Amino acid sequence: MRALEESGMTVEAVEDGALVRNGESRVALFADPDPQGGVIVRLHLDLDLYVEEDALPDILMGMNLLNQGLDYGALNLDPVEDEDAGEDAPLTFAVLGRAVLWLRDLGAGELERLREHLRRFEGEVTEAVERTLHGSKGMSA
């Protein structure tokens, strides 16, 4: 986190990672040392989109098509745990953008590469989702 802040990023600590603010969006970063050297950084972009279990077949087909056009990440579904829902309640899934990046070190050059990857990742995922939701055919969920 210190290296990210020193490179000029707006960073906030969360559980076992960091939340990087970029304009209106927030990307969660989780870094782990790579046993072979360097750092593995996992990026999670919460899109505030939720899908119920009964819509999964259509959504999975749509996400597969969207993922084919993404270069800097992928869309994934994560189950949302609702403690108030009963056992028979349908599951709900959050749509997340995810990416992984390997850095040699936390030097200025590698942090600039991370910054560029974050920018492209966020832009690409957001554009793909917005284009689908607001396109002529749209996505029904």
Coordinates of N, CA, C and O in Angstrom, one line a residue:
M1 N 0.8 -1.2 0.0 CA 0.0 0.0 0.0 C 0.9 1.3 0.0 O 0.5 2.2 -0.7
R2 N 1.9 1.2 0.7 CA 2.8 2.3 0.8 C 3.4 2.7 -0.6 O 3.4 3.9 -1.0
A3 N 3.8 1.7 -1.3 CA 4.3 1.9 -2.6 C 3.3 2.5 -3.6 O 3.6 3.4 -4.4
L4 N 2.0 2.0 -3.5 CA 1.0 2.6 -4.3 C 0.7 4.0 -4.0 O 0.5 4.8 -4.8
E5 N 0.6 4.3 -2.7 CA 0.4 5.7 -2.2 C 1.5 6.6 -2.7 O 1.3 7.7 -3.2
E6 N 2.8 6.1 -2.6 CA 3.9 7.0 -3.0 C 3.9 7.2 -4.5 O 4.5 8.2 -4.9
S7 N 3.3 6.3 -5.2 CA 3.3 6.5 -6.7 C 2.1 7.4 -7.1 O 1.9 7.7 -8.3
G8 N 1.3 7.9 -6.1 CA 0.3 8.9 -6.4 C -1.1 8.3 -6.5 O -2.0 9.1 -6.8
M9 N -1.3 7.1 -6.2 CA -2.6 6.5 -6.2 C -3.4 6.8 -4.9 O -2.8 6.9 -3.9
T10 N -4.7 6.9 -5.0 CA -5.5 7.0 -3.8 C -5.9 5.6 -3.4 O -6.6 4.8 -4.0
V11 N -5.4 5.2 -2.2 CA -5.5 3.9 -1.7 C -6.1 3.9 -0.3 O -5.8 4.7 0.5
E12 N -6.9 2.8 0.0 CA -7.5 2.7 1.3 C -7.4 1.2 1.6 O -7.6 0.3 0.8
A13 N -7.0 0.9 2.9 CA -6.9 -0.5 3.3 C -8.2 -1.1 3.5 O -9.2 -0.5 4.0
V14 N -8.3 -2.4 3.0 CA -9.5 -3.2 3.2 C -9.0 -4.6 3.6 O -7.9 -5.0 3.2
E15 N -9.8 -5.3 4.4 CA -9.4 -6.6 5.0 C -8.0 -7.1 4.7 O -7.1 -6.7 5.4
D16 N -7.8 -7.8 3.6 CA -6.5 -8.3 3.3 C -5.9 -7.8 2.0 O -5.1 -8.4 1.3
G17 N -6.4 -6.5 1.6 CA -5.9 -5.9 0.4 C -6.0 -4.4 0.5 O -5.9 -3.8 1.5
A18 N -6.2 -3.8 -0.7 CA -6.2 -2.4 -0.8 C -7.3 -2.0 -1.8 O -7.5 -2.7 -2.8
L19 N -8.0 -0.9 -1.6 CA -9.0 -0.4 -2.5 C -8.4 0.9 -3.2 O -8.0 1.8 -2.5
V20 N -8.2 0.8 -4.5 CA -7.7 1.9 -5.3 C -8.8 2.6 -5.9 O -9.6 2.0 -6.6
R21 N -8.9 4.0 -5.7 CA -9.9 4.8 -6.3 C -9.4 5.4 -7.6 O -8.3 5.9 -7.7
N22 N -10.2 5.3 -8.7 CA -9.9 5.8 -10.0 C -11.1 6.5 -10.5 O -12.0 5.8 -11.0
G23 N -11.3 7.8 -10.3 CA -12.5 8.5 -10.7 C -13.7 7.9 -9.9 O -13.6 7.9 -8.6
E24 N -14.7 7.5 -10.5 CA -15.9 7.0 -9.9 C -15.7 5.5 -9.4 O -16.5 5.0 -8.7
S25 N -14.8 4.8 -10.0 CA -14.7 3.4 -9.8 C -13.6 3.1 -8.7 O -12.7 3.9 -8.4
R26 N -13.8 1.9 -8.1 CA -12.9 1.4 -7.0 C -12.5 0.0 -7.4 O -13.4 -0.8 -7.6
V27 N -11.2 -0.2 -7.5 CA -10.7 -1.6 -7.8 C -10.0 -2.1 -6.5 O -9.1 -1.4 -6.0
A28 N -10.4 -3.3 -6.1 CA -9.7 -3.9 -5.0 C -8.5 -4.7 -5.5 O -8.6 -5.4 -6.5
L29 N -7.4 -4.5 -4.8 CA -6.1 -5.1 -5.1 C -5.7 -6.0 -4.0 O -5.8 -5.7 -2.8
F30 N -5.3 -7.2 -4.3 CA -4.8 -8.2 -3.4 C -3.4 -8.6 -3.9 O -3.3 -9.2 -5.0
A31 N -2.4 -8.4 -3.1 CA -1.0 -8.8 -3.5 C -0.5 -9.9 -2.7 O -0.6 -9.9 -1.5
D32 N 0.2 -10.8 -3.3 CA 0.9 -11.9 -2.7 C 2.3 -12.1 -3.3 O 2.4 -12.0 -4.5
P33 N 3.2 -12.4 -2.4 CA 4.6 -12.7 -3.0 C 4.5 -13.9 -3.9 O 3.9 -14.9 -3.5
D34 N 5.2 -13.9 -5.0 CA 5.3 -15.1 -5.9 C 6.5 -15.9 -5.4 O 7.6 -15.3 -5.2
P35 N 6.3 -17.1 -5.1 CA 7.5 -18.0 -4.6 C 8.7 -17.9 -5.5 O 9.8 -18.1 -5.0
Q36 N 8.5 -17.7 -6.8 CA 9.6 -17.6 -7.7 C 10.1 -16.2 -7.9 O 11.0 -16.0 -8.7
G37 N 9.7 -15.3 -7.1 CA 10.1 -13.9 -7.2 C 9.0 -13.0 -7.7 O 8.2 -13.4 -8.5
G38 N 9.0 -11.8 -7.3 CA 8.0 -10.8 -7.7 C 6.8 -10.8 -6.9 O 6.7 -11.4 -5.8
V39 N 5.7 -10.2 -7.4 CA 4.5 -10.0 -6.7 C 3.3 -10.4 -7.7 O 3.3 -9.9 -8.8
I40 N 2.4 -11.1 -7.2 CA 1.2 -11.4 -8.0 C 0.1 -10.5 -7.4 O -0.2 -10.5 -6.2
V41 N -0.5 -9.7 -8.3 CA -1.6 -8.8 -7.9 C -2.9 -9.2 -8.6 O -3.0 -9.4 -9.8
R42 N -3.9 -9.4 -7.7 CA -5.2 -9.8 -8.2 C -6.1 -8.5 -8.1 O -6.1 -7.9 -7.1
L43 N -6.8 -8.2 -9.2 CA -7.7 -7.0 -9.2 C -9.1 -7.5 -9.3 O -9.5 -8.4 -10.1
H44 N -10.0 -6.8 -8.5 CA -11.4 -7.1 -8.5 C -12.2 -5.8 -8.7 O -12.0 -4.9 -7.9
L45 N -13.0 -5.8 -9.7 CA -13.8 -4.6 -9.9 C -15.3 -5.0 -9.7 O -15.9 -5.8 -10.4
D46 N -15.9 -4.4 -8.6 CA -17.3 -4.7 -8.4 C -18.2 -3.8 -9.3 O -18.1 -2.6 -9.2
L47 N -19.0 -4.4 -10.1 CA -19.8 -3.7 -11.0 C -21.2 -3.3 -10.5 O -22.0 -2.7 -11.2
D48 N -21.5 -3.7 -9.3 CA -22.9 -3.5 -8.7 C -24.0 -4.0 -9.6 O -25.0 -3.4 -9.8
L49 N -23.7 -5.2 -10.2 CA -24.7 -5.9 -11.0 C -24.9 -7.3 -10.3 O -23.9 -7.9 -9.9
Y50 N -26.2 -7.7 -10.2 CA -26.5 -8.9 -9.5 C -27.4 -9.7 -10.4 O -28.3 -9.2 -11.0
V51 N -27.3 -11.0 -10.3 CA -28.0 -12.0 -11.1 C -28.6 -13.0 -10.2 O -27.9 -13.6 -9.3
E52 N -29.9 -13.4 -10.4 CA -30.5 -14.4 -9.7 C -30.2 -15.8 -10.4 O -30.0 -15.8 -11.6
E53 N -30.3 -16.8 -9.6 CA -30.0 -18.2 -10.0 C -30.8 -18.6 -11.3 O -30.2 -19.2 -12.2
D54 N -32.0 -18.2 -11.4 CA -32.8 -18.7 -12.5 C -32.4 -18.0 -13.8 O -32.8 -18.5 -14.9
A55 N -31.6 -16.9 -13.8 CA -31.2 -16.3 -15.0 C -29.8 -16.7 -15.5 O -29.3 -16.2 -16.5
L56 N -29.2 -17.6 -14.7 CA -27.8 -18.0 -15.0 C -27.6 -18.5 -16.4 O -26.6 -18.1 -17.0
P57 N -28.4 -19.4 -17.0 CA -28.1 -19.9 -18.4 C -27.9 -18.7 -19.4 O -26.9 -18.7 -20.1
D58 N -28.8 -17.8 -19.4 CA -28.7 -16.6 -20.3 C -27.5 -15.8 -20.0 O -26.8 -15.3 -20.9
I59 N -27.3 -15.5 -18.7 CA -26.2 -14.6 -18.3 C -24.9 -15.3 -18.6 O -23.9 -14.6 -19.1
L60 N -24.7 -16.5 -18.4 CA -23.4 -17.2 -18.7 C -23.1 -17.1 -20.2 O -21.9 -16.9 -20.5
M61 N -24.1 -17.3 -21.0 CA -23.8 -17.2 -22.5 C -23.4 -15.7 -22.8 O -22.5 -15.5 -23.5
G62 N -24.1 -14.8 -22.2 CA -23.7 -13.4 -22.5 C -22.3 -13.0 -21.9 O -21.6 -12.3 -22.6
M63 N -22.0 -13.5 -20.7 CA -20.7 -13.2 -20.2 C -19.6 -13.9 -21.0 O -18.5 -13.3 -21.2
N64 N -19.9 -15.1 -21.5 CA -18.9 -15.8 -22.4 C -18.6 -14.9 -23.6 O -17.4 -14.7 -24.0
L65 N -19.6 -14.4 -24.2 CA -19.4 -13.5 -25.4 C -18.6 -12.2 -25.0 O -17.7 -11.8 -25.7
L66 N -19.0 -11.6 -23.9 CA -18.3 -10.4 -23.4 C -16.8 -10.7 -23.1 O -15.9 -10.0 -23.5
N67 N -16.6 -11.8 -22.5 CA -15.2 -12.2 -22.1 C -14.3 -12.4 -23.3 O -13.1 -12.2 -23.3
Q68 N -14.9 -12.8 -24.4 CA -14.1 -13.0 -25.6 C -13.5 -11.7 -26.1 O -12.4 -11.7 -26.8
G69 N -14.1 -10.6 -25.8 CA -13.6 -9.3 -26.3 C -12.7 -8.6 -25.3 O -12.3 -7.5 -25.5
L70 N -12.5 -9.2 -24.1 CA -11.7 -8.5 -23.1 C -10.2 -8.9 -23.1 O -10.0 -10.1 -23.2
D71 N -9.3 -8.0 -23.1 CA -7.9 -8.3 -23.1 C -7.3 -8.2 -21.7 O -6.2 -8.8 -21.5
Y72 N -7.8 -7.4 -20.8 CA -7.2 -7.1 -19.6 C -7.9 -7.7 -18.4 O -7.6 -7.3 -17.2
G73 N -8.8 -8.6 -18.5 CA -9.5 -9.2 -17.4 C -10.6 -10.0 -17.9 O -10.8 -10.3 -19.1
A74 N -11.5 -10.4 -17.0 CA -12.6 -11.3 -17.3 C -13.7 -11.0 -16.4 O -13.5 -10.5 -15.2
L75 N -15.0 -11.2 -16.8 CA -16.1 -11.1 -15.9 C -16.4 -12.5 -15.3 O -16.3 -13.5 -15.9
N76 N -16.6 -12.4 -14.0 CA -16.9 -13.7 -13.2 C -18.2 -13.5 -12.4 O -18.5 -12.3 -12.1
L77 N -18.7 -14.6 -11.9 CA -19.9 -14.5 -11.0 C -19.4 -15.0 -9.6 O -18.7 -16.1 -9.6
D78 N -19.7 -14.3 -8.6 CA -19.5 -14.7 -7.2 C -20.8 -14.8 -6.5 O -21.6 -13.9 -6.5
P79 N -21.0 -15.9 -5.8 CA -22.2 -16.0 -5.0 C -22.3 -15.0 -3.9 O -21.2 -14.7 -3.2
V80 N -23.4 -14.4 -3.7 CA -23.6 -13.4 -2.6 C -24.3 -14.1 -1.4 O -25.3 -14.7 -1.6
E81 N -23.6 -14.1 -0.3 CA -24.2 -14.7 0.9 C -25.2 -13.8 1.6 O -24.9 -12.7 2.0
D82 N -26.5 -14.3 1.6 CA -27.5 -13.5 2.3 C -28.0 -14.3 3.5 O -28.7 -15.3 3.4
E83 N -27.5 -13.8 4.7 CA -27.8 -14.5 5.9 C -29.3 -14.5 6.3 O -29.8 -15.4 7.0
D84 N -30.0 -13.5 5.7 CA -31.5 -13.4 6.0 C -32.3 -14.3 5.1 O -33.5 -14.6 5.4
A85 N -31.8 -14.8 4.0 CA -32.5 -15.6 3.1 C -32.7 -17.0 3.6 O -31.8 -17.6 4.3
G86 N -33.8 -17.6 3.4 CA -34.0 -19.0 3.8 C -33.3 -20.0 3.0 O -32.7 -19.6 1.9
E87 N -33.3 -21.3 3.4 CA -32.6 -22.3 2.6 C -33.1 -22.5 1.2 O -32.4 -22.8 0.3
D88 N -34.4 -22.2 1.0 CA -35.0 -22.5 -0.3 C -34.9 -21.2 -1.2 O -35.4 -21.3 -2.4
A89 N -34.4 -20.1 -0.7 CA -34.3 -18.9 -1.5 C -33.3 -19.1 -2.6 O -32.3 -19.7 -2.5
P90 N -33.6 -18.5 -3.8 CA -32.7 -18.6 -4.9 C -31.4 -17.9 -4.6 O -31.3 -16.9 -3.9
L91 N -30.3 -18.4 -5.1 CA -29.0 -17.8 -5.0 C -28.9 -16.5 -5.8 O -29.5 -16.5 -6.9
T92 N -28.1 -15.6 -5.3 CA -27.8 -14.4 -6.1 C -26.3 -14.3 -6.3 O -25.6 -14.7 -5.4
F93 N -25.9 -13.9 -7.5 CA -24.5 -13.8 -7.8 C -24.2 -12.3 -8.2 O -25.0 -11.7 -8.9
A94 N -23.0 -11.9 -7.8 CA -22.5 -10.6 -8.1 C -21.6 -10.7 -9.4 O -20.9 -11.7 -9.5
V95 N -21.8 -9.8 -10.3 CA -20.9 -9.8 -11.5 C -19.7 -9.0 -11.2 O -19.8 -7.8 -10.8
L96 N -18.5 -9.6 -11.3 CA -17.3 -8.9 -11.0 C -16.3 -8.9 -12.2 O -16.3 -9.9 -12.9
G97 N -15.5 -7.9 -12.3 CA -14.4 -7.9 -13.3 C -13.2 -8.4 -12.5 O -13.0 -7.9 -11.3
R98 N -12.4 -9.3 -13.1 CA -11.2 -9.8 -12.4 C -10.1 -9.8 -13.3 O -10.2 -10.1 -14.5
A99 N -8.9 -9.6 -12.8 CA -7.7 -9.7 -13.6 C -6.5 -10.0 -12.6 O -6.6 -9.9 -11.4
V100 N -5.4 -10.5 -13.2 CA -4.2 -10.9 -12.5 C -3.0 -10.3 -13.2 O -3.0 -10.3 -14.4
L101 N -2.1 -9.7 -12.5 CA -0.9 -9.1 -13.0 C 0.3 -9.5 -12.2 O 0.2 -9.5 -11.0
W102 N 1.4 -9.9 -12.9 CA 2.6 -10.3 -12.2 C 3.6 -9.1 -12.3 O 3.8 -8.6 -13.4
L103 N 4.1 -8.7 -11.2 CA 5.1 -7.6 -11.2 C 6.5 -8.1 -10.7 O 6.5 -8.9 -9.8
R104 N 7.5 -7.7 -11.4 CA 8.9 -8.1 -11.0 C 9.2 -7.6 -9.6 O 9.9 -8.3 -8.8
D105 N 8.8 -6.4 -9.3 CA 9.1 -5.8 -8.0 C 8.1 -4.6 -7.8 O 7.1 -4.5 -8.6
L106 N 8.3 -3.8 -6.8 CA 7.4 -2.7 -6.5 C 8.1 -1.4 -6.9 O 7.7 -0.3 -6.3
G107 N 9.0 -1.4 -7.8 CA 9.7 -0.2 -8.2 C 8.8 0.7 -9.1 O 7.7 0.3 -9.5
A108 N 9.3 1.9 -9.4 CA 8.5 2.9 -10.1 C 8.0 2.4 -11.5 O 6.9 2.6 -11.8
G109 N 8.9 1.7 -12.2 CA 8.5 1.2 -13.5 C 7.4 0.2 -13.5 O 6.4 0.2 -14.3
E110 N 7.4 -0.7 -12.5 CA 6.4 -1.8 -12.4 C 5.1 -1.2 -11.8 O 4.0 -1.6 -12.2
L111 N 5.2 -0.2 -11.0 CA 4.0 0.4 -10.5 C 3.3 1.2 -11.6 O 2.1 1.3 -11.6
E112 N 4.1 1.8 -12.5 CA 3.5 2.5 -13.6 C 2.8 1.5 -14.5 O 1.7 1.7 -15.1
R113 N 3.4 0.3 -14.7 CA 2.7 -0.8 -15.5 C 1.4 -1.2 -14.8 O 0.4 -1.4 -15.5
L114 N 1.4 -1.3 -13.5 CA 0.2 -1.6 -12.7 C -0.8 -0.5 -12.9 O -2.0 -0.8 -13.2
R115 N -0.5 0.7 -12.9 CA -1.4 1.8 -13.0 C -2.0 1.8 -14.4 O -3.2 1.9 -14.6
E116 N -1.2 1.5 -15.5 CA -1.7 1.4 -16.8 C -2.7 0.2 -17.0 O -3.7 0.3 -17.6
H117 N -2.3 -0.9 -16.3 CA -3.2 -2.1 -16.4 C -4.5 -1.8 -15.7 O -5.6 -2.2 -16.2
L118 N -4.4 -1.2 -14.5 CA -5.7 -0.8 -13.8 C -6.6 0.1 -14.7 O -7.8 -0.1 -14.8
R119 N -6.0 1.1 -15.3 CA -6.8 2.0 -16.2 C -7.4 1.2 -17.3 O -8.6 1.4 -17.6
R120 N -6.6 0.4 -18.0 CA -7.2 -0.3 -19.2 C -8.2 -1.4 -18.7 O -9.3 -1.5 -19.4
F121 N -7.9 -2.1 -17.6 CA -8.8 -3.1 -17.1 C -10.2 -2.4 -16.7 O -11.2 -2.9 -17.2
E122 N -10.2 -1.4 -16.0 CA -11.4 -0.7 -15.6 C -12.2 -0.2 -16.8 O -13.4 -0.4 -16.9
G123 N -11.5 0.5 -17.7 CA -12.1 1.0 -18.8 C -12.7 0.0 -19.8 O -13.8 0.1 -20.2
E124 N -12.0 -1.1 -20.0 CA -12.4 -2.2 -20.9 C -13.6 -2.9 -20.3 O -14.6 -3.1 -21.0
V125 N -13.6 -3.2 -19.0 CA -14.7 -4.0 -18.4 C -16.0 -3.1 -18.4 O -17.0 -3.5 -18.7
T126 N -15.8 -1.8 -17.9 CA -16.9 -0.9 -17.8 C -17.5 -0.7 -19.2 O -18.8 -0.7 -19.3
E127 N -16.7 -0.4 -20.2 CA -17.2 -0.2 -21.5 C -18.0 -1.4 -22.1 O -19.1 -1.2 -22.7
A128 N -17.5 -2.6 -21.9 CA -18.1 -3.8 -22.4 C -19.5 -4.0 -21.7 O -20.5 -4.3 -22.4
V129 N -19.5 -3.8 -20.4 CA -20.8 -4.0 -19.7 C -21.8 -2.9 -20.1 O -23.0 -3.2 -20.3
E130 N -21.4 -1.6 -20.1 CA -22.3 -0.5 -20.5 C -22.8 -0.7 -21.9 O -24.0 -0.5 -22.2
R131 N -21.9 -1.1 -22.8 CA -22.3 -1.3 -24.2 C -23.4 -2.4 -24.3 O -24.4 -2.2 -25.0
T132 N -23.3 -3.4 -23.5 CA -24.2 -4.5 -23.5 C -25.5 -4.1 -22.9 O -26.6 -4.4 -23.4
L133 N -25.5 -3.4 -21.7 CA -26.7 -3.0 -21.0 C -27.5 -2.0 -21.8 O -28.7 -1.9 -21.7
H134 N -26.8 -1.1 -22.4 CA -27.4 0.1 -23.1 C -27.5 -0.1 -24.6 O -28.0 0.8 -25.3
G135 N -27.1 -1.2 -25.1 CA -27.1 -1.5 -26.5 C -28.5 -1.7 -27.0 O -29.5 -1.8 -26.3
S136 N -28.6 -1.9 -28.3 CA -30.0 -2.1 -28.9 C -30.7 -3.4 -28.4 O -31.9 -3.4 -28.3
K137 N -29.9 -4.4 -28.2 CA -30.5 -5.7 -27.8 C -30.5 -5.7 -26.2 O -31.4 -6.3 -25.7
G138 N -29.5 -5.2 -25.6 CA -29.4 -5.2 -24.1 C -29.3 -6.6 -23.5 O -29.4 -7.6 -24.2
M139 N -29.0 -6.7 -22.3 CA -28.9 -8.0 -21.6 C -30.1 -8.0 -20.6 O -30.3 -7.1 -19.9
S140 N -30.8 -9.2 -20.6 CA -31.9 -9.3 -19.7 C -31.5 -10.1 -18.6 O -31.0 -11.2 -18.7
A141 N -31.6 -9.6 -17.3 CA -31.2 -10.3 -16.1 C -32.3 -10.1 -15.1 O -32.9 -9.1 -15.0

